[in-house]
Coordinates of C-alpha atoms and ligand atoms in Angstrom, one line a residue:
X3 CA -158.9 -89.4 150.4
X4 CA -157.3 -89.1 153.8
X5 CA -156.5 -92.8 153.8
X6 CA -155.0 -92.6 150.3
X7 CA -152.9 -89.5 151.1
X8 CA -151.5 -91.1 154.2
X9 CA -150.6 -94.3 152.4
X10 CA -149.1 -92.4 149.4
X11 CA -146.9 -90.2 151.6
X12 CA -145.3 -93.2 153.3
X13 CA -144.8 -95.1 150.1
X14 CA -143.5 -91.8 148.6
X15 CA -140.9 -91.4 151.3
X16 CA -139.7 -94.9 150.4
X17 CA -139.5 -94.1 146.7
X18 CA -137.6 -90.9 147.4
X19 CA -135.0 -92.8 149.5
X20 CA -134.6 -95.3 146.6
X21 CA -134.4 -92.7 143.8
X22 CA -130.8 -92.5 142.6
X23 CA -129.8 -95.7 144.2
X24 CA -130.3 -97.9 141.2
X25 CA -127.3 -100.1 141.9
X26 CA -129.0 -101.3 145.2
X27 CA -132.4 -101.9 143.8
X28 CA -132.0 -105.4 142.2
X29 CA -133.5 -104.3 138.9
X30 CA -134.9 -107.1 136.9
X31 CA -137.0 -107.6 133.7
X32 CA -140.6 -108.7 133.7
X33 CA -140.5 -108.8 129.9
X34 CA -138.6 -107.0 127.2
X35 CA -137.9 -103.4 128.4
X36 CA -140.4 -103.9 131.3
X37 CA -138.4 -103.3 134.4
X38 CA -139.2 -103.9 138.0
X39 CA -137.1 -103.1 141.1
X40 CA -137.1 -103.4 144.8
X41 CA -138.4 -99.8 144.8
X42 CA -141.7 -100.8 143.1
X43 CA -142.1 -103.9 145.3
X44 CA -141.4 -102.1 148.6
X45 CA -143.8 -99.2 147.7
X46 CA -146.6 -101.7 146.7
X47 CA -146.3 -103.6 149.9
X48 CA -146.5 -100.4 152.0
X49 CA -149.6 -99.3 150.0
X50 CA -151.2 -102.7 150.4
X51 CA -150.5 -102.7 154.1
X52 CA -151.8 -99.2 154.8
X53 CA -154.8 -99.3 152.5
X54 CA -156.1 -102.7 153.6
X55 CA -155.5 -101.8 157.3
X56 CA -157.6 -98.7 156.9
X57 CA -160.3 -100.5 154.7
X58 CA -159.9 -104.2 155.6
X59 CA -162.5 -105.6 153.2
X60 CA -161.5 -103.8 150.0
X61 CA -159.8 -105.7 147.1
X62 CA -156.4 -104.6 145.9
X63 CA -155.2 -104.7 142.3
X64 CA -151.5 -103.8 142.1
X65 CA -149.1 -103.8 139.2
X66 CA -146.6 -106.1 140.9
X67 CA -148.8 -108.4 143.0
X68 CA -151.9 -108.7 140.8
X69 CA -155.4 -109.0 142.4
X70 CA -155.8 -109.7 146.1
X71 CA -159.4 -110.2 146.8
X72 CA -161.2 -108.8 149.9
X73 CA -164.4 -109.7 151.6
X74 CA -166.0 -106.5 150.2
X75 CA -166.6 -107.4 146.6
X76 CA -167.8 -103.9 145.6
X77 CA -164.6 -101.8 146.4
X78 CA -161.2 -102.2 144.8
X79 CA -158.0 -100.2 145.1
X80 CA -156.3 -100.1 141.7
X81 CA -152.6 -99.2 142.4
X82 CA -149.5 -98.5 140.5
X83 CA -146.8 -98.1 143.2
X84 CA -144.3 -96.7 140.7
X85 CA -145.7 -95.4 137.4
X86 CA -142.8 -94.3 135.2
X87 CA -140.4 -97.0 136.4
X88 CA -138.1 -96.4 133.4
X89 CA -137.9 -92.6 134.3
X90 CA -137.2 -93.5 137.9
X91 CA -134.4 -96.0 137.1
X92 CA -132.8 -93.4 134.7
X93 CA -132.8 -90.7 137.4
X94 CA -135.6 -88.7 135.7
X95 CA -137.8 -87.1 138.4
X96 CA -141.0 -87.7 136.6
X97 CA -142.7 -90.7 138.1
X98 CA -145.7 -91.2 140.4
X99 CA -147.7 -93.3 142.8
X100 CA -151.2 -93.8 141.3
X101 CA -154.2 -95.0 143.4
X102 CA -157.7 -95.3 142.0
X103 CA -160.7 -96.5 144.0
X104 CA -163.5 -98.4 142.2
X105 CA -166.9 -99.0 143.6
X106 CA -168.7 -101.7 141.5
X107 CA -168.0 -100.5 138.0
X108 CA -167.5 -96.8 138.9
X109 CA -164.2 -95.1 139.6
X110 CA -165.0 -92.9 142.6
X111 CA -161.6 -91.4 143.7
X112 CA -158.0 -91.0 142.5
X113 CA -154.7 -89.9 143.9
X114 CA -151.5 -89.3 141.9
X115 CA -148.3 -88.3 143.9
X116 CA -144.9 -87.4 142.5
X117 CA -142.6 -87.8 145.5
X118 CA -139.7 -86.1 143.6
X119 CA -141.6 -82.8 143.2
X120 CA -144.0 -83.4 146.1
X121 CA -147.0 -82.6 143.8
X122 CA -150.0 -84.3 145.3
X123 CA -153.1 -84.6 143.1
X124 CA -156.4 -85.7 144.6
X125 CA -159.8 -86.2 142.9
X126 CA -163.2 -87.4 144.1
X127 CA -166.2 -88.1 142.0
X128 CA -168.6 -85.2 142.1
X129 CA -166.2 -83.1 144.3
X130 CA -163.5 -81.9 141.8
X131 CA -159.8 -82.5 141.2
X132 CA -157.0 -80.7 142.9
X133 CA -153.2 -80.4 143.0
X134 CA -151.8 -79.2 146.2
X135 CA -155.2 -77.6 147.0
X136 CA -155.5 -75.8 143.7
X137 CA -158.6 -76.8 141.7
X138 CA -157.9 -78.3 138.3
X139 CA -159.6 -77.4 135.1
X140 CA -158.9 -78.8 131.6
X141 CA -157.6 -76.4 129.0
X142 CA -160.2 -74.6 126.8
X143 CA -158.3 -74.7 123.4
X144 CA -160.6 -75.9 120.6
X145 CA -158.2 -76.1 117.5
X146 CA -155.6 -78.8 117.3
X147 CA -153.1 -76.4 115.8
X148 CA -153.0 -74.6 119.1
X149 CA -152.6 -77.7 121.2
X150 CA -149.9 -79.6 123.0
X151 CA -150.8 -83.2 122.9
X152 CA -149.1 -86.0 125.1
X153 CA -148.8 -89.6 124.0
X154 CA -147.2 -92.9 124.8
X155 CA -144.9 -94.7 122.4
X156 CA -144.6 -98.4 121.9
X157 CA -141.2 -99.8 123.0
X158 CA -139.2 -103.0 122.7
X159 CA -141.5 -105.9 123.3
X160 CA -144.7 -103.9 123.6
X161 CA -147.1 -102.3 121.1
X162 CA -147.8 -101.9 117.4
X163 CA -145.1 -99.8 115.8
X164 CA -146.7 -99.6 112.4
X165 CA -149.9 -98.3 113.9
X166 CA -148.1 -95.8 116.1
X167 CA -146.2 -94.5 113.0
X168 CA -149.6 -94.0 111.2
X169 CA -150.9 -92.1 114.2
X170 CA -147.8 -89.9 114.4
X171 CA -147.9 -89.2 110.7
X172 CA -151.6 -88.2 111.0
X173 CA -151.2 -86.0 114.1
X174 CA -147.7 -84.5 114.0
X175 CA -148.4 -82.0 111.2
X176 CA -151.7 -80.9 112.8
X177 CA -150.6 -80.0 116.4
X178 CA -148.5 -77.2 118.1
X179 CA -146.4 -79.9 119.8
X180 CA -146.3 -83.6 120.8
X181 CA -144.9 -84.8 124.2
X182 CA -143.8 -88.2 125.5
X183 CA -143.2 -87.9 129.2
X184 CA -143.2 -91.6 130.2
X185 CA -145.7 -91.7 133.1
X186 CA -149.3 -92.3 132.0
X187 CA -150.9 -91.2 135.3
X188 CA -149.1 -87.9 135.2
X189 CA -150.0 -87.4 131.5
X190 CA -153.7 -87.6 132.6
X191 CA -153.1 -85.4 135.6
X192 CA -151.5 -82.8 133.3
X193 CA -154.6 -83.0 131.0
X194 CA -156.7 -82.3 134.1
X195 CA -154.4 -79.4 135.0
X196 CA -154.8 -77.9 131.5
X197 CA -151.0 -78.3 130.8
X198 CA -151.6 -80.8 128.0
X199 CA -154.6 -80.2 125.8
X200 CA -155.0 -83.9 125.1
X201 CA -153.4 -87.3 125.5
X202 CA -153.7 -90.7 123.9
X203 CA -151.9 -94.0 124.4
X204 CA -152.6 -97.6 123.6
X205 CA -151.9 -100.9 125.5
X206 CA -152.0 -99.5 129.0
X207 CA -153.0 -101.4 132.2
X208 CA -155.8 -100.4 134.6
X209 CA -153.3 -99.3 137.3
X210 CA -151.7 -96.8 134.8
X211 CA -155.0 -95.0 134.2
X212 CA -157.6 -95.7 136.9
X213 CA -156.8 -92.6 139.0
X214 CA -156.1 -90.4 136.0
X215 CA -159.5 -91.1 134.5
X216 CA -161.1 -89.6 137.7
X217 CA -158.9 -86.5 137.3
X218 CA -159.8 -85.7 133.7
X219 CA -163.6 -86.2 134.4
X220 CA -163.5 -84.1 137.6
X221 CA -161.6 -81.3 135.8
X222 CA -164.4 -81.0 133.2
X223 CA -162.8 -83.1 130.5
X224 CA -163.7 -86.2 128.5
X225 CA -161.9 -89.5 128.6
X226 CA -162.7 -92.7 126.8
X227 CA -161.4 -95.6 124.8
X228 CA -160.2 -94.7 121.3
X229 CA -163.0 -96.9 119.8
X230 CA -165.7 -95.9 122.3
X231 CA -165.4 -98.7 124.9
X232 CA -164.1 -98.6 128.5
X233 CA -160.4 -97.6 128.6
X234 CA -160.0 -99.4 131.9
X235 CA -160.8 -102.6 130.0
X236 CA -159.1 -102.0 126.7
X237 CA -156.1 -99.9 127.7
X238 CA -156.5 -97.6 124.7
X239 CA -157.2 -94.2 126.0
X240 CA -157.9 -90.7 124.7
X241 CA -158.5 -87.6 126.8
X242 CA -159.0 -83.9 126.5
X243 CA -161.7 -81.3 126.7
X244 CA -164.8 -82.4 125.0
X245 CA -163.8 -80.9 121.6
X246 CA -160.2 -82.0 121.6
X247 CA -161.2 -85.5 122.8
X248 CA -163.6 -85.7 119.9
X249 CA -161.1 -84.4 117.3
X250 CA -158.4 -86.8 118.5
X251 CA -160.8 -89.8 118.6
X252 CA -161.9 -89.0 115.0
X253 CA -158.4 -89.1 113.7
X254 CA -157.2 -92.1 115.8
X255 CA -160.2 -94.4 115.4
X256 CA -159.8 -95.2 111.7
X257 CA -156.1 -96.0 112.4
X258 CA -157.1 -98.7 114.9
Ligands
LIP319 C1 -145.6 -97.1 132.1 C2 -146.5 -95.9 131.7 C3 -145.8 -95.2 130.6 C4 -146.2 -96.1 129.4 C5 -145.5 -97.4 129.6 C6 -145.7 -98.1 131.0 P1 -145.0 -98.3 134.4 O1 -146.0 -97.6 133.4 O2 -146.9 -95.1 132.6 O3 -146.3 -93.9 130.3 O4 -145.9 -95.5 128.2 O5 -145.9 -98.3 128.6 O6 -146.9 -98.8 131.1 O7 -144.6 -99.7 133.8 O8 -143.8 -97.5 134.6 O9 -145.7 -98.5 135.7

């Protein structure tokens, strides 16, 4: 955790300097509406440098650089240097660095850091989840009609719009509110913090959710793939307390 915190703080200072400087960030497209900028690349290189210096053998899977193998085949950092790139480039201060640590097939630690608000979330398997030293606990609401549920929306070039419309039609009338914030790691951190009662999204990448999965579990919640598999492999995730997770999965699964 100390290694992760130190690395995230340095990369976070770099993101903070770059925030609001879009014209100097050489923004380009990786695919339709899939932006990357110098800010993402700089932050990822800093994280790679610091994390591999502290743990030389570990592998490193980053959103921008892909997989960089290490001698230690059992440990891998799973890193999104800038989750919520679109928010960042539009001056919306809701973005994060997300670092997960996997040992063999188990996620053992996570860090999510929003440099704009300086909220630092840390979680370690079996030791709990915290934001700025306050312990996190998922919300206890049991009925969907009391719940605020977060989601992701497909956008230009990515996702199944018809499926998303079926999901919206099924859920919108049943919940107290739906939210789309634009940063998957923070959506999961907010579920862990009990701010959102639940969350689902499809077509995500491992770096969007590796850290967040540890948070939901350590805050007493349930997180899985919509169809029951491993969300890290499928990218289709649903999270909440045990009851809300079950209710959401039951509604979403037949719409898959
Ligand atoms: C983004 C997510 C966002 C999701 C987008 C995208 P990026 O990550 O966190 O919530 O809806 O599809 O994957 O690309 O900004 O790191």
